[in-house]
């Protein structure tokens, strides 16, 4: 397979050949260097990583697991120093801990309280200062006062907005419903225009436990007051054993605790003592991300997908407008209107407000106040008739009123459930929707939509893919997940095929996807992951010269197809030991920093 020469594209690089092997690959002319790996010490007093003797105390001062969202905020005009904000979405016991297989199908027999504390300390986020040296290479500034970990083990947070302090937010540990320890399953996120870091809480349901099971061994919610809500959110998911040792993760003991998760968290990376805030006005669902933009009249707009099969696309519009006052700007996340999208067959989109007292959102239907509407955002959106989507992942707005929505896949959609915006049954590879808001205004309540690409192999007719015909065998992809614009407004897509990468044979990677002109819908491969890795990030610095990528769970997803693992420990015999290739080290999720050889913008 020869790498094809790029056609007359706005992206000036020669595309990479597709494949799947034990290391990463980048297009010619670029460097892809490791910046931060799981276990790297991030403070001066942090111990060096010792994977065979890991402790929670050490992990609290080391880079966490499964890096996902990456954001950057420059600290000088040259853009050579800045603060890097990284989410740590989840943990994989089978590759973190020696001798342990996948725990969820083994009754969590190996999970001790000590290992669970390490898992909790490896979740959350990392905020660190980084700087670019004379040689053009980025490195951690280990003695920066800004460096901190945010975890569900020890980081106290507060709530803002209509659900803060509500009775349904109160627990034994927090009788005021105003304080929660930490955040989990932070997938994608966003940076606000004033330089704060938004962490989206995605699959929070997986962390909850119950000992009350039915005859089939499934959670029995019949005695629960909130059973309809729990069921709609998939709580408890029983993915982790935390609830065996911590009451707050056990819904039998703390029935309100799930209501305190599934929000957008705001962190001030400039103040290491600042208490993060869960902003309830942005709704509660499995937030994939929280990308922001500003309307022409100065209101903050935040787009967020609910990553679940047949769930919805949302956006939030602040009541007030942006100013130079950072504290006042944060208050924009407490007072505004949350909307859910209806995609009509004629190519129009309507944003329907989730406001208590309007339409069906009344006490008669179980919504006593705006707090109920927000805690049960999914139920409220059901009542409004929102359009069920093929798993909305990242949504990237551009300042001109355009937004791109990644719909990753939905193999459970039946032929009689397709609609114009989700046109394929049993969609294994997903698609991307382009939204044009009315008047180029992201705060508009209507607009139009179209499908930019339908993903998958265009040479296989039954896949039903739709690409620009110039797209090569290297350029097409499946399961779009995260995306970003570069400094010149060009779109880049990263993929997460999960265990189903076997359907394409391709590794996950980063693709440049043209949105304009004759090459609209043309895709080129720029970077690919080592086997089993999912690609997260991506994030371009404002000057366009640096691109941050996050390789998540290398050596896991799909290795069961490749080497017959599934319930075995991947730790002892992984499909790759990327990025260290040290026989004493398992593969490590890592942030990769991409620069152009000789300097300059990435794609010019
Ligand atoms: Fe965590 Fe929706 O990917
Ligand atoms: Ca994701
Ligand atoms: Ca993004
Ligand atoms: Ca995903």
Coordinates of C-alpha atoms and ligand atoms in Angstrom, one line a residue:
X1 CA 0.0 0.0 0.0
X2 CA 1.6 3.2 -1.1
X3 CA 0.8 6.5 0.6
X4 CA -1.1 8.5 -1.9
X5 CA -0.1 12.0 -2.8
X6 CA -2.5 14.6 -1.5
X7 CA -4.7 16.0 -4.2
X8 CA -5.3 19.8 -4.4
X9 CA -6.2 20.0 -0.7
X10 CA -6.1 22.8 1.9
X11 CA -4.2 20.4 4.0
X12 CA -0.6 20.4 2.8
X13 CA 0.8 17.0 3.9
X14 CA 1.3 13.7 2.2
X15 CA -1.1 11.2 3.6
X16 CA 0.0 8.2 5.6
X17 CA -0.7 4.6 4.6
X18 CA -3.3 2.9 6.7
X19 CA -2.3 -0.1 8.9
X20 CA -2.3 -1.4 12.4
X21 CA 0.9 -2.3 14.3
X22 CA 2.7 -1.9 17.6
X23 CA 3.7 1.7 17.3
X24 CA 2.3 5.1 16.2
X25 CA 2.9 6.7 12.8
X26 CA 2.8 10.3 11.6
X27 CA 2.9 11.8 8.1
X28 CA 6.3 12.7 6.7
X29 CA 7.8 16.0 7.8
X30 CA 6.4 15.9 11.3
X31 CA 7.6 14.9 14.8
X32 CA 5.4 13.1 17.2
X33 CA 7.0 13.1 20.7
X34 CA 5.8 11.7 24.0
X35 CA 4.9 14.5 26.4
X36 CA 3.2 12.8 29.3
X37 CA 2.6 9.1 30.0
X38 CA 0.5 7.3 32.7
X39 CA 2.5 7.4 35.9
X40 CA 4.8 10.3 35.0
X41 CA 5.5 12.4 38.1
X42 CA 3.9 15.9 37.7
X43 CA 5.1 17.6 40.9
X44 CA 8.5 18.0 42.4
X45 CA 7.5 15.8 45.4
X46 CA 6.0 13.1 43.2
X47 CA 7.7 9.6 43.4
X48 CA 9.0 8.1 40.2
X49 CA 6.6 5.6 38.6
X50 CA 7.0 2.0 39.9
X51 CA 4.3 0.0 38.1
X52 CA 4.9 -3.2 40.2
X53 CA 4.4 -1.2 43.5
X54 CA 1.9 1.5 42.6
X55 CA 0.1 3.3 45.4
X56 CA -2.8 5.7 45.5
X57 CA -0.6 8.3 47.2
X58 CA 1.9 8.1 44.3
X59 CA -0.8 8.2 41.7
X60 CA -2.3 11.4 43.2
X61 CA 0.9 13.1 42.1
X62 CA 1.4 11.3 38.8
X63 CA -0.2 11.6 35.4
X64 CA -3.5 9.6 35.4
X65 CA -4.8 6.8 33.1
X66 CA -6.6 6.9 29.7
X67 CA -5.9 10.5 28.7
X68 CA -8.9 11.8 26.6
X69 CA -9.6 15.6 26.3
X70 CA -6.6 17.8 25.9
X71 CA -6.9 21.6 26.2
X72 CA -4.1 24.2 26.2
X73 CA -4.1 27.9 27.3
X74 CA -1.0 30.0 26.5
X75 CA 0.8 31.8 29.4
X76 CA 2.8 34.1 27.2
X77 CA 2.4 36.0 23.9
X78 CA 4.8 33.8 22.0
X79 CA 2.8 30.7 22.9
X80 CA 5.9 29.0 24.2
X81 CA 4.6 28.4 27.7
X82 CA 1.1 27.3 28.6
X83 CA -1.1 25.3 30.8
X84 CA -2.2 21.8 29.6
X85 CA -5.5 20.3 30.8
X86 CA -6.0 16.6 30.3
X87 CA -9.0 14.4 31.2
X88 CA -8.4 10.8 32.5
X89 CA -11.6 9.0 31.4
X90 CA -11.4 5.6 32.9
X91 CA -9.1 2.7 34.0
X92 CA -8.4 -0.7 32.7
X93 CA -7.5 -3.1 35.5
X94 CA -6.3 -5.8 33.1
X95 CA -3.4 -3.7 31.8
X96 CA -2.7 -1.5 34.9
X97 CA -2.3 -4.2 37.5
X98 CA -0.1 -7.3 37.3
X99 CA -2.1 -10.6 37.4
X100 CA -5.6 -9.2 37.0
X101 CA -7.9 -9.9 34.1
X102 CA -10.9 -7.9 33.2
X103 CA -12.6 -7.6 36.5
X104 CA -16.2 -6.9 35.5
X105 CA -16.8 -10.5 34.4
X106 CA -14.9 -12.0 37.3
X107 CA -17.1 -10.7 40.1
X108 CA -14.3 -8.2 40.8
X109 CA -12.6 -10.9 42.8
X110 CA -9.2 -9.3 42.6
X111 CA -10.3 -5.7 43.4
X112 CA -9.0 -4.8 46.9
X113 CA -9.7 -1.4 48.5
X114 CA -6.1 -0.5 47.8
X115 CA -6.4 -1.1 44.1
X116 CA -9.7 0.7 44.0
X117 CA -8.1 3.8 45.6
X118 CA -5.4 3.6 42.8
X119 CA -8.1 3.5 40.2
X120 CA -9.9 6.5 41.7
X121 CA -6.6 8.4 41.9
X122 CA -5.9 7.6 38.2
X123 CA -9.3 9.0 37.1
X124 CA -10.2 12.7 36.8
X125 CA -7.8 15.3 35.3
X126 CA -4.3 16.7 35.2
X127 CA -3.4 20.4 35.0
X128 CA 0.3 21.1 34.3
X129 CA 2.4 23.9 33.0
X130 CA 4.5 23.0 29.9
X131 CA 7.1 25.0 28.0
X132 CA 8.8 24.8 24.6
X133 CA 12.6 24.7 24.7
X134 CA 15.2 26.3 22.4
X135 CA 15.1 23.0 20.4
X136 CA 11.4 23.5 19.8
X137 CA 10.4 20.5 22.0
X138 CA 7.7 20.8 24.6
X139 CA 8.4 19.5 28.2
X140 CA 6.6 19.5 31.5
X141 CA 7.6 22.3 34.0
X142 CA 7.6 20.0 37.0
X143 CA 8.1 22.7 39.6
X144 CA 5.2 24.9 38.4
X145 CA 2.8 25.9 41.1
X146 CA -0.1 25.3 38.7
X147 CA 0.5 21.5 38.5
X148 CA -2.3 19.5 40.1
X149 CA -4.4 16.4 39.8
X150 CA -8.2 16.4 40.0
X151 CA -9.6 13.0 41.1
X152 CA -12.7 11.3 42.5
X153 CA -10.6 10.3 45.5
X154 CA -9.8 13.7 47.1
X155 CA -10.9 16.7 45.0
X156 CA -13.7 18.6 46.6
X157 CA -16.2 20.3 44.2
X158 CA -19.3 22.4 44.5
X159 CA -22.5 22.8 42.5
X160 CA -24.0 25.8 40.8
X161 CA -27.2 26.5 39.0
X162 CA -30.9 25.4 39.5
X163 CA -30.2 21.9 40.8
X164 CA -27.5 23.0 43.4
X165 CA -28.7 22.2 46.9
X166 CA -31.9 20.6 45.7
X167 CA -33.3 17.7 47.9
X168 CA -32.5 15.2 45.2
X169 CA -28.8 16.3 45.5
X170 CA -28.5 15.6 49.2
X171 CA -26.7 12.6 50.7
X172 CA -25.6 11.5 54.2
X173 CA -22.2 12.9 53.6
X174 CA -23.5 16.1 52.1
X175 CA -26.8 17.1 53.8
X176 CA -26.8 20.5 51.9
X177 CA -26.5 19.0 48.4
X178 CA -23.7 21.4 47.7
X179 CA -20.4 19.4 47.9
X180 CA -19.2 16.4 46.0
X181 CA -15.8 14.7 46.0
X182 CA -14.5 14.6 42.4
X183 CA -15.5 13.7 38.9
X184 CA -15.4 10.5 36.9
X185 CA -15.4 9.3 33.3
X186 CA -14.3 12.7 31.9
X187 CA -14.3 12.0 28.2
X188 CA -14.0 15.1 26.1
X189 CA -14.3 18.7 27.3
X190 CA -13.6 22.2 26.3
X191 CA -11.7 25.4 27.1
X192 CA -13.9 28.5 27.8
X193 CA -13.1 31.9 26.1
X194 CA -11.8 33.0 29.5
X195 CA -9.3 30.1 29.9
X196 CA -11.1 27.7 32.3
X197 CA -11.2 24.0 31.6
X198 CA -14.5 22.1 31.2
X199 CA -14.5 18.4 32.0
X200 CA -17.5 16.4 30.7
X201 CA -18.8 13.6 32.9
X202 CA -19.7 10.9 30.5
X203 CA -20.4 7.2 31.5
X204 CA -21.0 7.9 35.2
X205 CA -23.6 5.2 35.5
X206 CA -20.9 2.5 35.2
X207 CA -19.5 3.5 38.6
X208 CA -22.6 2.7 40.6
X209 CA -23.3 -0.5 42.5
X210 CA -26.2 -2.3 44.1
X211 CA -26.5 -5.6 46.0
X212 CA -30.2 -5.9 45.2
X213 CA -30.3 -8.1 42.1
X214 CA -33.2 -9.9 40.4
X215 CA -33.4 -13.6 39.5
X216 CA -31.2 -12.9 36.4
X217 CA -28.6 -11.2 38.4
X218 CA -29.5 -7.7 37.0
X219 CA -30.1 -4.7 39.3
X220 CA -33.6 -4.8 40.8
X221 CA -34.8 -1.2 41.1
X222 CA -38.4 -1.9 42.0
X223 CA -38.0 -0.5 45.6
X224 CA -36.4 2.7 44.4
X225 CA -38.3 6.0 44.4
X226 CA -36.3 7.2 41.4
X227 CA -36.5 4.0 39.5
X228 CA -37.6 5.6 36.2
X229 CA -34.8 8.0 36.3
X230 CA -32.2 5.4 37.3
X231 CA -33.4 3.2 34.4
X232 CA -33.2 6.0 31.8
X233 CA -29.6 6.7 32.8
X234 CA -28.5 3.1 33.1
X235 CA -27.7 3.3 36.8
X236 CA -26.2 1.2 38.3
X237 CA -23.9 0.0 35.6
X238 CA -21.7 -2.3 37.8
X239 CA -18.6 -1.6 35.8
X240 CA -16.4 -1.0 38.9
X241 CA -16.3 -2.5 42.4
X242 CA -16.0 0.9 44.1
X243 CA -19.5 0.6 45.6
X244 CA -18.4 -2.5 47.5
X245 CA -16.2 -0.4 49.7
X246 CA -17.5 3.2 49.4
X247 CA -21.1 3.9 50.4
X248 CA -21.4 6.8 48.0
X249 CA -21.1 4.5 45.0
X250 CA -23.8 2.1 46.3
X251 CA -27.3 3.2 45.4
X252 CA -28.7 1.0 48.2
X253 CA -27.0 3.2 50.7
X254 CA -27.0 6.6 48.9
X255 CA -29.9 6.6 46.5
X256 CA -29.4 10.3 45.6
X257 CA -25.7 10.0 44.8
X258 CA -26.2 9.3 41.0
X259 CA -27.9 12.7 40.7
X260 CA -24.6 14.4 41.5
X261 CA -22.8 13.0 38.5
X262 CA -23.3 13.5 34.7
X263 CA -22.6 17.2 34.8
X264 CA -20.1 19.6 33.2
X265 CA -17.3 20.5 35.6
X266 CA -15.4 23.9 35.4
X267 CA -11.8 24.0 36.6
X268 CA -9.7 27.2 36.8
X269 CA -6.3 26.0 35.7
X270 CA -4.7 29.3 36.7
X271 CA -5.5 28.9 40.4
X272 CA -4.5 25.5 41.9
X273 CA -6.5 26.3 45.1
X274 CA -9.8 27.0 43.2
X275 CA -12.7 24.6 43.9
X276 CA -14.0 23.0 40.7
X277 CA -17.8 23.6 40.0
X278 CA -20.3 21.3 38.6
X279 CA -22.6 23.5 36.6
X280 CA -26.1 22.0 36.7
X281 CA -27.6 24.5 34.2
X282 CA -25.9 22.6 31.4
X283 CA -28.0 19.5 32.1
X284 CA -27.3 16.0 33.3
X285 CA -26.6 13.3 30.8
X286 CA -23.6 11.3 29.5
X287 CA -21.8 14.4 28.3
X288 CA -19.2 13.5 25.7
X289 CA -17.8 17.0 25.7
X290 CA -18.5 20.7 26.1
X291 CA -17.0 22.9 23.3
X292 CA -17.8 26.6 23.6
X293 CA -18.2 29.5 21.2
X294 CA -19.7 33.0 21.5
X295 CA -22.7 34.4 19.6
X296 CA -22.5 37.7 17.7
X297 CA -24.2 39.5 20.7
X298 CA -21.7 38.1 23.2
X299 CA -23.5 35.1 24.7
X300 CA -21.7 32.0 25.6
X301 CA -22.8 28.9 23.7
X302 CA -21.8 25.3 24.7
X303 CA -22.5 22.3 22.5
X304 CA -22.7 18.8 24.1
X305 CA -23.7 15.4 22.8
X306 CA -25.2 12.6 25.0
X307 CA -23.1 9.6 24.0
X308 CA -25.6 6.8 24.1
X309 CA -27.5 5.0 21.4
X310 CA -30.6 6.9 20.5
X311 CA -29.8 9.9 22.7
X312 CA -29.7 13.5 21.9
X313 CA -27.7 16.6 20.9
X314 CA -27.8 19.6 23.3
X315 CA -26.6 23.2 23.4
X316 CA -26.6 25.7 26.2
X317 CA -26.9 29.5 25.7
X318 CA -26.1 31.9 28.5
X319 CA -28.5 34.6 29.5
X320 CA -25.7 37.2 30.0
X321 CA -22.8 38.2 27.8
X322 CA -19.1 37.8 28.0
X323 CA -17.0 40.4 29.7
X324 CA -13.4 40.9 30.9
X325 CA -14.3 39.7 34.4
X326 CA -13.4 36.0 34.7
X327 CA -15.6 35.4 37.8
X328 CA -18.6 37.0 36.0
X329 CA -17.9 34.9 33.0
X330 CA -18.0 31.7 35.0
X331 CA -21.5 32.8 36.2
X332 CA -22.6 32.5 32.6
X333 CA -22.5 28.8 33.2
X334 CA -25.1 29.1 36.0
X335 CA -27.8 31.1 34.2
X336 CA -28.9 30.2 30.7
X337 CA -31.1 28.0 28.6
X338 CA -30.5 24.4 27.7
X339 CA -31.8 23.3 24.3
X340 CA -32.2 19.8 22.7
X341 CA -32.2 19.3 19.0
X342 CA -34.9 18.0 16.7
X343 CA -33.6 17.2 13.2
X344 CA -36.4 17.4 10.7
X345 CA -36.6 15.5 7.4
X346 CA -36.5 18.7 5.4
X347 CA -33.0 19.6 6.6
X348 CA -34.0 22.0 9.3
X349 CA -33.0 21.8 12.9
X350 CA -35.0 23.2 15.8
X351 CA -33.5 23.8 19.2
X352 CA -36.2 23.1 21.8
X353 CA -35.8 24.8 25.3
X354 CA -35.8 22.6 28.4
X355 CA -37.5 25.1 30.6
X356 CA -39.8 24.1 33.5
X357 CA -43.4 25.1 33.0
X358 CA -43.3 25.1 29.2
X359 CA -44.9 22.4 27.1
X360 CA -44.9 19.0 28.9
X361 CA -42.3 20.0 31.4
X362 CA -44.8 20.5 34.3
X363 CA -45.4 19.0 37.7
X364 CA -48.2 16.9 36.3
X365 CA -45.5 15.1 34.2
X366 CA -43.1 14.8 37.2
X367 CA -41.1 17.9 36.6
X368 CA -41.8 19.9 39.8
X369 CA -39.1 22.5 39.2
X370 CA -36.2 23.4 36.9
X371 CA -34.0 21.2 39.1
X372 CA -36.1 18.2 38.1
X373 CA -35.8 19.2 34.4
X374 CA -32.0 19.3 34.7
X375 CA -31.5 16.3 36.9
X376 CA -33.7 14.3 34.5
X377 CA -32.6 16.1 31.3
X378 CA -33.0 12.9 29.3
X379 CA -36.6 12.4 30.5
X380 CA -37.4 16.1 29.7
X381 CA -35.9 15.8 26.3
X382 CA -37.9 12.6 25.7
X383 CA -41.0 14.5 26.5
X384 CA -40.1 17.2 24.0
X385 CA -39.7 14.7 21.1
X386 CA -36.0 15.3 20.5
X387 CA -34.4 13.3 17.6
X388 CA -32.7 10.0 18.8
X389 CA -29.2 10.0 17.3
X390 CA -26.5 7.5 16.6
X391 CA -24.4 8.3 19.7
X392 CA -23.5 12.0 19.6
X393 CA -19.8 12.4 20.5
X394 CA -17.8 15.6 20.1
X395 CA -19.4 18.7 18.6
X396 CA -17.1 21.4 17.3
X397 CA -18.5 24.9 16.7
X398 CA -16.7 27.4 14.4
X399 CA -17.3 31.1 15.0
X400 CA -19.3 31.5 11.7
X401 CA -22.4 29.6 13.0
X402 CA -21.3 26.2 11.7
X403 CA -20.9 23.2 14.0
X404 CA -19.8 19.6 13.2
X405 CA -21.4 16.7 15.1
X406 CA -19.6 13.3 15.4
X407 CA -22.1 10.4 15.4
X408 CA -19.9 7.5 16.2
X409 CA -22.1 4.4 15.4
X410 CA -25.3 2.6 16.4
X411 CA -25.5 -1.0 15.5
X412 CA -28.8 -1.3 17.3
X413 CA -30.8 1.0 15.1
X414 CA -33.3 -1.1 13.2
X415 CA -34.4 -0.4 9.6
X416 CA -37.8 1.0 10.8
X417 CA -35.9 3.4 13.2
X418 CA -33.9 5.3 10.6
X419 CA -34.5 9.0 10.0
X420 CA -33.0 11.6 7.7
X421 CA -30.3 12.6 10.2
X422 CA -29.5 9.0 11.1
X423 CA -30.0 7.3 7.8
X424 CA -28.4 3.9 8.2
X425 CA -29.7 0.8 10.1
X426 CA -27.1 -1.1 12.1
X427 CA -24.6 1.6 11.5
X428 CA -21.2 0.3 12.4
X429 CA -19.1 3.2 11.3
X430 CA -21.1 6.4 12.0
X431 CA -21.4 9.7 10.2
X432 CA -20.8 13.4 10.6
X433 CA -23.5 16.2 10.5
X434 CA -22.8 19.8 9.6
X435 CA -25.1 22.3 11.3
X436 CA -25.5 25.9 10.0
X437 CA -27.2 28.0 12.6
X438 CA -29.7 30.6 11.3
X439 CA -28.0 33.9 10.6
X440 CA -24.6 32.4 11.4
X441 CA -25.6 32.9 15.1
X442 CA -24.7 30.0 17.5
X443 CA -27.4 31.2 19.8
X444 CA -30.1 30.8 17.2
X445 CA -33.0 28.4 17.9
X446 CA -33.1 27.1 14.4
X447 CA -30.9 26.3 11.4
X448 CA -30.2 23.8 8.8
X449 CA -28.3 20.5 8.7
X450 CA -26.7 18.2 6.2
X451 CA -24.6 15.1 6.3
X452 CA -20.9 15.8 5.6
X453 CA -19.8 12.1 5.3
X454 CA -21.2 8.7 6.0
X455 CA -18.2 6.7 7.3
X456 CA -16.9 3.2 6.5
X457 CA -15.2 1.6 3.5
X458 CA -16.5 3.2 0.3
X459 CA -15.4 0.1 -1.8
X460 CA -18.0 -2.1 0.0
X461 CA -21.4 -1.3 -1.4
X462 CA -23.4 -2.6 1.5
X463 CA -21.6 -0.3 3.9
X464 CA -23.4 2.7 2.2
X465 CA -20.5 5.0 2.8
X466 CA -20.4 8.6 1.4
X467 CA -17.1 10.3 0.9
X468 CA -15.7 12.7 -1.6
X469 CA -14.7 10.3 -4.4
X470 CA -11.1 11.5 -4.3
X471 CA -10.7 9.9 -0.8
X472 CA -8.1 7.1 -1.0
X473 CA -8.1 3.7 0.8
X474 CA -6.0 5.4 3.4
X475 CA -8.3 8.3 4.0
X476 CA -11.7 6.8 4.8
X477 CA -12.4 6.0 8.5
X478 CA -15.0 4.6 10.9
X479 CA -16.4 5.8 14.2
X480 CA -15.6 9.5 14.4
X481 CA -15.3 10.6 18.0
X482 CA -13.3 13.8 18.8
X483 CA -12.6 16.7 16.5
X484 CA -10.9 20.1 16.4
X485 CA -10.3 23.0 14.1
X486 CA -6.7 24.1 13.4
X487 CA -5.7 27.8 13.5
X488 CA -7.1 28.2 9.9
X489 CA -10.5 26.7 10.6
X490 CA -9.9 23.3 9.0
X491 CA -11.5 20.3 10.5
X492 CA -9.6 17.3 12.0
X493 CA -11.2 14.1 13.2
X494 CA -10.0 11.4 15.6
X495 CA -11.6 7.9 15.7
X496 CA -12.6 5.4 18.3
X497 CA -13.7 2.1 16.8
X498 CA -13.5 0.3 20.1
X499 CA -13.3 -3.5 20.0
X500 CA -14.9 -3.3 16.5
X501 CA -11.7 -2.0 14.8
X502 CA -11.6 -5.6 13.5
X503 CA -14.4 -4.6 11.1
X504 CA -12.0 -2.2 9.3
X505 CA -8.6 -3.7 10.1
X506 CA -7.4 -0.1 10.5
X507 CA -6.0 1.4 13.7
X508 CA -7.6 4.5 15.1
X509 CA -6.1 7.7 14.0
X510 CA -6.3 11.4 13.1
X511 CA -7.8 12.5 9.7
X512 CA -8.0 15.8 8.0
X513 CA -11.5 16.2 6.6
X514 CA -12.2 18.9 4.1
X515 CA -15.5 20.8 4.6
X516 CA -15.3 23.3 1.7
X517 CA -15.2 23.5 -2.1
X518 CA -14.8 20.7 -4.6
X519 CA -13.0 18.5 -2.1
X520 CA -15.7 18.7 0.6
X521 CA -16.0 15.3 2.2
X522 CA -12.4 14.4 1.3
X523 CA -10.4 12.8 4.1
X524 CA -6.6 12.1 4.5
X525 CA -4.8 10.1 7.2
X526 CA -2.3 12.1 9.3
X527 CA -1.5 10.0 12.4
X528 CA -2.3 6.5 13.5
X529 CA -2.3 4.8 16.9
X530 CA -0.5 1.7 18.1
X531 CA -2.7 -1.4 18.1
X532 CA -5.6 -1.2 20.6
X533 CA -5.2 2.5 21.1
X534 CA -8.0 5.0 20.6
X535 CA -7.1 8.5 19.5
X536 CA -8.4 11.4 21.7
X537 CA -7.5 15.1 22.0
X538 CA -6.9 16.5 19.3
X539 CA -6.1 20.1 20.2
X540 CA -4.3 22.8 18.2
X541 CA -2.5 25.7 19.9
X542 CA -3.8 29.1 18.8
X543 CA -0.7 29.7 16.6
X544 CA -1.4 26.4 14.8
X545 CA 2.2 25.2 15.4
X546 CA 1.5 22.5 17.9
X547 CA -1.0 19.7 18.0
X548 CA -1.7 17.6 21.1
X549 CA -3.0 14.1 20.7
X550 CA -4.0 11.6 23.4
X551 CA -3.5 7.9 22.8
X552 CA -5.9 6.0 25.1
X553 CA -5.7 2.4 26.2
X554 CA -3.0 1.2 23.8
X555 CA -2.8 -2.6 23.7
X556 CA -6.4 -3.2 25.0
X557 CA -9.4 -2.7 22.7
X558 CA -9.3 -5.2 19.9
X559 CA -6.4 -7.2 21.3
X560 CA -9.0 -9.8 22.2
X561 CA -9.5 -10.2 18.4
X562 CA -5.8 -10.0 17.6
X563 CA -4.3 -12.3 20.2
X564 CA -7.3 -14.1 21.8
X565 CA -7.2 -12.1 25.0
X566 CA -10.3 -11.0 26.7
X567 CA -10.5 -12.1 30.2
X568 CA -6.7 -12.6 30.6
X569 CA -4.3 -10.1 32.0
X570 CA -3.1 -7.9 29.3
X571 CA -0.4 -6.6 31.7
X572 CA 1.8 -9.7 31.2
X573 CA 1.5 -10.1 27.5
X574 CA 0.2 -7.0 25.7
X575 CA -0.1 -6.6 22.0
X576 CA 2.3 -3.7 22.3
X577 CA 4.4 -2.1 25.0
X578 CA 4.0 1.4 23.4
X579 CA 5.5 3.9 24.1
X580 CA 8.3 2.6 26.2
X581 CA 8.9 -0.8 24.6
X582 CA 10.4 -1.8 27.9
X583 CA 9.7 -5.5 28.8
X584 CA 9.2 -4.4 32.4
X585 CA 6.5 -1.8 31.5
X586 CA 3.0 -2.3 30.2
X587 CA 1.7 -0.1 27.4
X588 CA 0.9 3.4 28.8
X589 CA -1.7 5.8 27.6
X590 CA 0.2 9.0 26.7
X591 CA -0.1 12.5 25.3
X592 CA 1.8 13.0 22.1
X593 CA 2.9 16.4 20.9
X594 CA 3.1 17.0 17.1
X595 CA 5.2 19.7 15.5
X596 CA 6.4 20.3 12.0
X597 CA 10.1 19.6 11.3
X598 CA 11.8 22.9 10.9
X599 CA 8.9 24.7 12.7
X600 CA 5.8 26.5 11.5
X601 CA 2.1 25.7 11.2
X602 CA 1.1 22.1 11.2
X603 CA -0.9 22.0 7.9
X604 CA 0.4 24.9 5.8
Ligands
LIG1 FE1 -15.9 8.5 26.0 FE2 -18.1 9.0 24.0 O1 -16.4 8.5 24.2
LIG2 CA1 -15.0 10.2 23.2
LIG3 CA1 -13.1 18.9 20.3
LIG4 CA1 -16.1 6.9 21.9

